[in-house]
Amino acid sequence: MGRVQMGFVKTQEEIDHYFSLGVRQFPDSEMLGMMYQTDPEAIKRLLPPPLEPAAEPWALTYFCQFKDTNLGPGYRETALFIRCQYKGEVGNYCLSMPLDGHDDRVFNGREIYGFPKKTASITLKRDGKIAEGWVERRGVKFAHVKAELMTKMDQPPLKTGPSFLFKFLPRADLKPGFAGKVELVRQRTEIAYKCFEMGSGSIEFQDSPFDPWSEVPCKSVIGCYYFTGDTTMLPGDVVGEADPDAFLPYSFSRTDWGYEK
């Protein structure tokens, strides 16, 4: 846990302490995840250039309980990714990342890395072999995963690759565009697994204008997994830029923008 900071203007000691936390650590994290095949045309439509579709039309979602972090209190999180590639490297583009917890955890993921975080109500629970998770915002339970776990393994059978994200700021004068470059960020996460299980499951979507996860339909489930372990988020790398005009239609995933009422 970090030390308490007291003032608007930080001391050099506080600054040095903050930047000494070069990685984000989540001990004893707990996650239910699902990988599924989706519509290739949906991936093609939802990927911002310069990202391109990968060979596999896959989507990935998870529900996670971070019990503690090296920055502050733990929280719950869910996310939706679609398979992509950039300059031949296969990874996953994060479409959405709702979070249930302190607002400073939103800052850590969104402003630093570019994860499209918004606050939500998230549930993760397990009873024997059955695990399930769901997420709600604005009165809609827009995603619900239920899994039956059957096989224990030492490691996952597939490495999913890095996350690809976009980091940007809107203009202050509210004209279309951005205050500076739209950076393409590559970020990797490492997990020291304590228990890893796989099984079958299902996912249900409800349409929501604020969180349109139903735009990434499930054609077939590849597999469900559940693990406990120590998770480490590594620093991100800026690996490219997006054309601002081309990226603008994709840039509203972090807000409910015109529908706040």
CSV table of C-alpha atoms in Angstrom, one decimal:
chain,number,residue,atom,x,y,z
A,1,MET,CA,0.0,0.0,0.0
A,2,GLY,CA,1.2,3.5,-0.8
A,3,ARG,CA,1.7,6.2,1.9
A,4,VAL,CA,-1.0,8.8,2.4
A,5,GLN,CA,-0.5,12.0,0.4
A,6,MET,CA,-1.6,15.2,2.1
A,7,GLY,CA,-1.3,18.2,-0.1
A,8,PHE,CA,-2.3,19.5,-3.6
A,9,VAL,CA,1.4,20.0,-4.3
A,10,LYS,CA,3.4,16.9,-3.7
A,11,THR,CA,6.8,16.9,-2.1
A,12,GLN,CA,9.8,15.4,-3.9
A,13,GLU,CA,9.7,12.5,-1.6
A,14,GLU,CA,6.1,11.8,-2.5
A,15,ILE,CA,6.8,12.2,-6.2
A,16,ASP,CA,9.8,9.8,-5.9
A,17,HIS,CA,7.6,7.3,-4.1
A,18,TYR,CA,4.8,7.4,-6.8
A,19,PHE,CA,7.2,6.9,-9.7
A,20,SER,CA,9.0,4.1,-7.8
A,21,LEU,CA,5.8,2.0,-8.4
A,22,GLY,CA,6.8,1.1,-11.9
A,23,VAL,CA,4.4,-1.8,-12.1
A,24,ARG,CA,0.9,-2.2,-10.8
A,25,GLN,CA,0.6,-5.3,-8.6
A,26,PHE,CA,-2.6,-7.2,-7.7
A,27,PRO,CA,-1.9,-10.0,-5.3
A,28,ASP,CA,-4.4,-12.9,-4.9
A,29,SER,CA,-6.6,-11.7,-7.8
A,30,GLU,CA,-9.6,-13.8,-8.8
A,31,MET,CA,-10.9,-14.0,-12.4
A,32,LEU,CA,-13.7,-15.6,-14.4
A,33,GLY,CA,-13.1,-15.3,-18.2
A,34,MET,CA,-14.5,-16.4,-21.5
A,35,MET,CA,-13.1,-16.5,-25.0
A,36,TYR,CA,-15.6,-16.8,-27.8
A,37,GLN,CA,-15.9,-16.6,-31.6
A,38,THR,CA,-17.7,-13.6,-32.8
A,39,ASP,CA,-18.7,-12.1,-36.2
A,40,PRO,CA,-15.6,-11.2,-38.2
A,41,GLU,CA,-17.5,-8.2,-39.7
A,42,ALA,CA,-18.1,-6.9,-36.2
A,43,ILE,CA,-14.4,-7.0,-35.4
A,44,LYS,CA,-13.6,-5.3,-38.7
A,45,ARG,CA,-16.2,-2.5,-38.0
A,46,LEU,CA,-15.1,-1.9,-34.4
A,47,LEU,CA,-11.3,-1.9,-34.8
A,48,PRO,CA,-9.8,1.6,-35.1
A,49,PRO,CA,-7.0,2.0,-37.6
A,50,PRO,CA,-4.1,1.3,-37.6
A,51,LEU,CA,-5.2,-1.9,-35.8
A,52,GLU,CA,-6.2,-4.7,-38.1
A,53,PRO,CA,-8.2,-7.9,-37.6
A,54,ALA,CA,-6.2,-11.0,-36.6
A,55,ALA,CA,-6.8,-14.4,-38.3
A,56,GLU,CA,-9.0,-15.5,-35.4
A,57,PRO,CA,-12.4,-13.7,-35.0
A,58,TRP,CA,-12.2,-14.0,-31.2
A,59,ALA,CA,-13.6,-11.9,-28.4
A,60,LEU,CA,-12.5,-12.1,-24.7
A,61,THR,CA,-14.4,-11.0,-21.6
A,62,TYR,CA,-13.6,-11.4,-17.9
A,63,PHE,CA,-14.9,-10.6,-14.5
A,64,CYS,CA,-12.2,-10.0,-11.9
A,65,GLN,CA,-11.9,-9.3,-8.1
A,66,PHE,CA,-8.7,-7.5,-7.3
A,67,LYS,CA,-8.6,-8.0,-3.5
A,68,ASP,CA,-5.7,-5.5,-3.0
A,69,THR,CA,-3.3,-3.4,-5.1
A,70,ASN,CA,0.1,-1.7,-4.4
A,71,LEU,CA,-1.6,1.6,-5.1
A,72,GLY,CA,-4.6,1.4,-2.8
A,73,PRO,CA,-7.8,-0.5,-2.1
A,74,GLY,CA,-9.0,-3.4,-4.3
A,75,TYR,CA,-11.9,-3.3,-6.7
A,76,ARG,CA,-13.9,-5.3,-9.2
A,77,GLU,CA,-13.5,-5.0,-12.9
A,78,THR,CA,-14.8,-6.4,-16.2
A,79,ALA,CA,-13.8,-5.9,-19.8
A,80,LEU,CA,-14.5,-6.7,-23.4
A,81,PHE,CA,-11.7,-7.2,-25.9
A,82,ILE,CA,-11.6,-8.2,-29.6
A,83,ARG,CA,-8.7,-9.9,-31.3
A,84,CYS,CA,-6.4,-7.7,-33.4
A,85,GLN,CA,-2.9,-7.3,-34.8
A,86,TYR,CA,-0.5,-4.4,-35.2
A,87,LYS,CA,2.5,-4.7,-37.5
A,88,GLY,CA,2.2,-8.5,-37.3
A,89,GLU,CA,1.9,-8.8,-33.5
A,90,VAL,CA,-1.4,-10.4,-32.4
A,91,GLY,CA,-3.1,-9.0,-29.3
A,92,ASN,CA,-6.4,-7.7,-28.1
A,93,TYR,CA,-8.1,-4.3,-28.4
A,94,CYS,CA,-10.0,-3.2,-25.3
A,95,LEU,CA,-13.5,-2.0,-26.3
A,96,SER,CA,-14.8,-1.5,-22.8
A,97,MET,CA,-13.6,-1.8,-19.1
A,98,PRO,CA,-16.3,-1.1,-16.5
A,99,LEU,CA,-15.0,-0.8,-12.9
A,100,ASP,CA,-16.6,-1.1,-9.5
A,101,GLY,CA,-14.5,0.7,-6.9
A,102,HIS,CA,-12.6,3.9,-6.0
A,103,ASP,CA,-12.4,6.5,-8.7
A,104,ASP,CA,-8.6,6.6,-8.5
A,105,ARG,CA,-8.6,3.1,-9.9
A,106,VAL,CA,-10.3,4.6,-13.0
A,107,PHE,CA,-7.5,7.2,-13.3
A,108,ASN,CA,-4.8,4.5,-13.1
A,109,GLY,CA,-6.1,2.5,-16.0
A,110,ARG,CA,-7.6,5.2,-18.2
A,111,GLU,CA,-5.4,8.3,-17.9
A,112,ILE,CA,-2.1,6.3,-17.8
A,113,TYR,CA,-2.6,3.4,-20.1
A,114,GLY,CA,-5.8,4.3,-22.1
A,115,PHE,CA,-8.2,1.6,-20.9
A,116,PRO,CA,-11.8,2.9,-21.6
A,117,LYS,CA,-12.9,2.7,-17.9
A,118,LYS,CA,-16.4,3.7,-16.6
A,119,THR,CA,-17.9,3.0,-13.2
A,120,ALA,CA,-20.4,0.2,-12.9
A,121,SER,CA,-21.9,-2.4,-10.6
A,122,ILE,CA,-20.1,-5.8,-11.0
A,123,THR,CA,-20.7,-9.1,-9.4
A,124,LEU,CA,-18.4,-12.2,-9.4
A,125,LYS,CA,-19.3,-15.3,-7.4
A,126,ARG,CA,-18.6,-19.0,-7.3
A,127,ASP,CA,-20.5,-22.0,-5.9
A,128,GLY,CA,-18.6,-25.3,-6.3
A,129,LYS,CA,-18.0,-25.9,-10.0
A,130,ILE,CA,-20.3,-23.0,-11.1
A,131,ALA,CA,-18.9,-19.5,-11.5
A,132,GLU,CA,-20.7,-16.5,-12.8
A,133,GLY,CA,-20.3,-12.8,-13.3
A,134,TRP,CA,-22.4,-9.9,-14.5
A,135,VAL,CA,-22.2,-6.1,-14.9
A,136,GLU,CA,-24.9,-3.4,-14.7
A,137,ARG,CA,-24.9,0.2,-15.6
A,138,ARG,CA,-27.9,2.6,-15.9
A,139,GLY,CA,-30.3,-0.1,-14.9
A,140,VAL,CA,-29.2,-2.6,-17.6
A,141,LYS,CA,-27.5,-5.9,-16.9
A,142,PHE,CA,-25.7,-5.8,-20.3
A,143,ALA,CA,-23.4,-8.9,-19.9
A,144,HIS,CA,-23.7,-12.1,-17.8
A,145,VAL,CA,-21.3,-15.0,-18.0
A,146,LYS,CA,-22.0,-18.4,-16.4
A,147,ALA,CA,-19.4,-21.2,-16.4
A,148,GLU,CA,-19.1,-24.8,-15.3
A,149,LEU,CA,-15.5,-25.6,-14.4
A,150,MET,CA,-14.3,-29.1,-15.1
A,151,THR,CA,-10.5,-29.3,-15.6
A,152,LYS,CA,-7.6,-28.1,-13.5
A,153,MET,CA,-4.4,-27.0,-15.3
A,154,ASP,CA,-1.0,-25.6,-14.3
A,155,GLN,CA,-1.1,-22.9,-17.0
A,156,PRO,CA,-3.7,-21.6,-19.6
A,157,PRO,CA,-3.4,-23.5,-22.9
A,158,LEU,CA,-3.3,-20.2,-24.9
A,159,LYS,CA,-1.4,-16.9,-24.4
A,160,THR,CA,-3.6,-14.1,-25.4
A,161,GLY,CA,-1.0,-11.5,-26.1
A,162,PRO,CA,-0.8,-7.8,-25.2
A,163,SER,CA,-3.5,-5.2,-24.9
A,164,PHE,CA,-3.7,-2.4,-27.5
A,165,LEU,CA,-5.2,0.9,-26.4
A,166,PHE,CA,-5.5,4.5,-27.5
A,167,LYS,CA,-4.5,7.4,-25.3
A,168,PHE,CA,-5.9,10.9,-26.1
A,169,LEU,CA,-7.5,14.1,-24.8
A,170,PRO,CA,-10.5,15.9,-26.3
A,171,ARG,CA,-10.0,19.6,-27.3
A,172,ALA,CA,-10.8,22.2,-24.8
A,173,ASP,CA,-12.8,24.4,-27.3
A,174,LEU,CA,-15.2,21.4,-28.0
A,175,LYS,CA,-14.4,21.3,-31.6
A,176,PRO,CA,-14.0,17.9,-33.3
A,177,GLY,CA,-10.6,16.5,-32.7
A,178,PHE,CA,-8.0,16.1,-30.0
A,179,ALA,CA,-5.6,18.1,-27.9
A,180,GLY,CA,-2.4,16.6,-29.3
A,181,LYS,CA,-1.6,13.2,-30.7
A,182,VAL,CA,-3.7,10.0,-30.5
A,183,GLU,CA,-1.1,7.5,-29.2
A,184,LEU,CA,-1.4,3.7,-29.7
A,185,VAL,CA,-0.3,2.0,-26.5
A,186,ARG,CA,0.9,-1.6,-26.1
A,187,GLN,CA,0.6,-3.0,-22.6
A,188,ARG,CA,1.3,-6.5,-21.2
A,189,THR,CA,0.1,-8.1,-18.0
A,190,GLU,CA,1.8,-11.1,-16.3
A,191,ILE,CA,0.1,-13.6,-14.0
A,192,ALA,CA,1.6,-16.0,-11.5
A,193,TYR,CA,-1.2,-18.6,-11.4
A,194,LYS,CA,-2.0,-20.3,-8.1
A,195,CYS,CA,-5.0,-22.2,-9.5
A,196,PHE,CA,-6.3,-22.4,-13.1
A,197,GLU,CA,-9.4,-24.2,-14.2
A,198,MET,CA,-11.3,-24.5,-17.5
A,199,GLY,CA,-14.8,-25.5,-18.5
A,200,SER,CA,-17.8,-24.6,-20.6
A,201,GLY,CA,-20.2,-21.8,-20.3
A,202,SER,CA,-22.5,-19.2,-21.9
A,203,ILE,CA,-22.8,-15.4,-22.2
A,204,GLU,CA,-26.0,-13.3,-22.4
A,205,PHE,CA,-26.2,-9.7,-23.5
A,206,GLN,CA,-28.8,-7.1,-23.1
A,207,ASP,CA,-28.9,-4.1,-25.5
A,208,SER,CA,-27.7,-0.9,-23.9
A,209,PRO,CA,-27.1,2.5,-25.7
A,210,PHE,CA,-24.4,3.2,-23.1
A,211,ASP,CA,-22.6,-0.1,-23.1
A,212,PRO,CA,-23.3,-1.8,-26.5
A,213,TRP,CA,-21.5,-5.2,-25.7
A,214,SER,CA,-24.2,-6.9,-27.8
A,215,GLU,CA,-22.5,-5.5,-30.9
A,216,VAL,CA,-19.9,-8.3,-30.3
A,217,PRO,CA,-22.2,-11.4,-30.5
A,218,CYS,CA,-21.2,-14.8,-29.4
A,219,LYS,CA,-21.3,-17.4,-32.2
A,220,SER,CA,-19.7,-20.1,-30.2
A,221,VAL,CA,-17.8,-20.4,-26.9
A,222,ILE,CA,-14.2,-21.4,-27.2
A,223,GLY,CA,-13.7,-21.9,-23.5
A,224,CYS,CA,-14.3,-20.5,-20.0
A,225,TYR,CA,-11.6,-20.2,-17.3
A,226,TYR,CA,-11.3,-19.3,-13.7
A,227,PHE,CA,-8.1,-18.6,-11.8
A,228,THR,CA,-6.5,-17.1,-8.7
A,229,GLY,CA,-3.1,-15.7,-8.8
A,230,ASP,CA,-0.8,-12.6,-8.5
A,231,THR,CA,-1.3,-10.2,-11.4
A,232,THR,CA,1.3,-7.6,-12.5
A,233,MET,CA,0.6,-4.8,-15.0
A,234,LEU,CA,3.8,-3.8,-16.7
A,235,PRO,CA,4.4,-0.2,-18.0
A,236,GLY,CA,2.9,0.6,-21.4
A,237,ASP,CA,4.8,1.4,-24.6
A,238,VAL,CA,3.7,4.0,-27.2
A,239,VAL,CA,4.1,2.0,-30.4
A,240,GLY,CA,2.4,4.2,-32.9
A,241,GLU,CA,-0.2,6.9,-33.6
A,242,ALA,CA,-3.8,7.0,-35.0
A,243,ASP,CA,-5.0,9.4,-37.6
A,244,PRO,CA,-7.1,11.9,-35.6
A,245,ASP,CA,-9.9,12.2,-38.1
A,246,ALA,CA,-10.1,8.5,-38.7
A,247,PHE,CA,-10.1,7.8,-34.9
A,248,LEU,CA,-12.7,10.3,-33.9
A,249,PRO,CA,-15.8,8.0,-34.3
A,250,TYR,CA,-14.1,5.4,-32.1
A,251,SER,CA,-13.2,7.9,-29.3
A,252,PHE,CA,-16.4,7.9,-27.2
A,253,SER,CA,-16.1,4.6,-25.4
A,254,ARG,CA,-15.0,6.2,-22.1
A,255,THR,CA,-18.2,8.3,-21.7
A,256,ASP,CA,-21.9,8.2,-22.2
A,257,TRP,CA,-21.5,11.5,-24.0
A,258,GLY,CA,-24.7,12.8,-25.5
A,259,TYR,CA,-27.0,10.5,-23.4
A,260,GLU,CA,-26.2,11.6,-19.8
A,261,LYS,CA,-29.8,12.5,-19.1
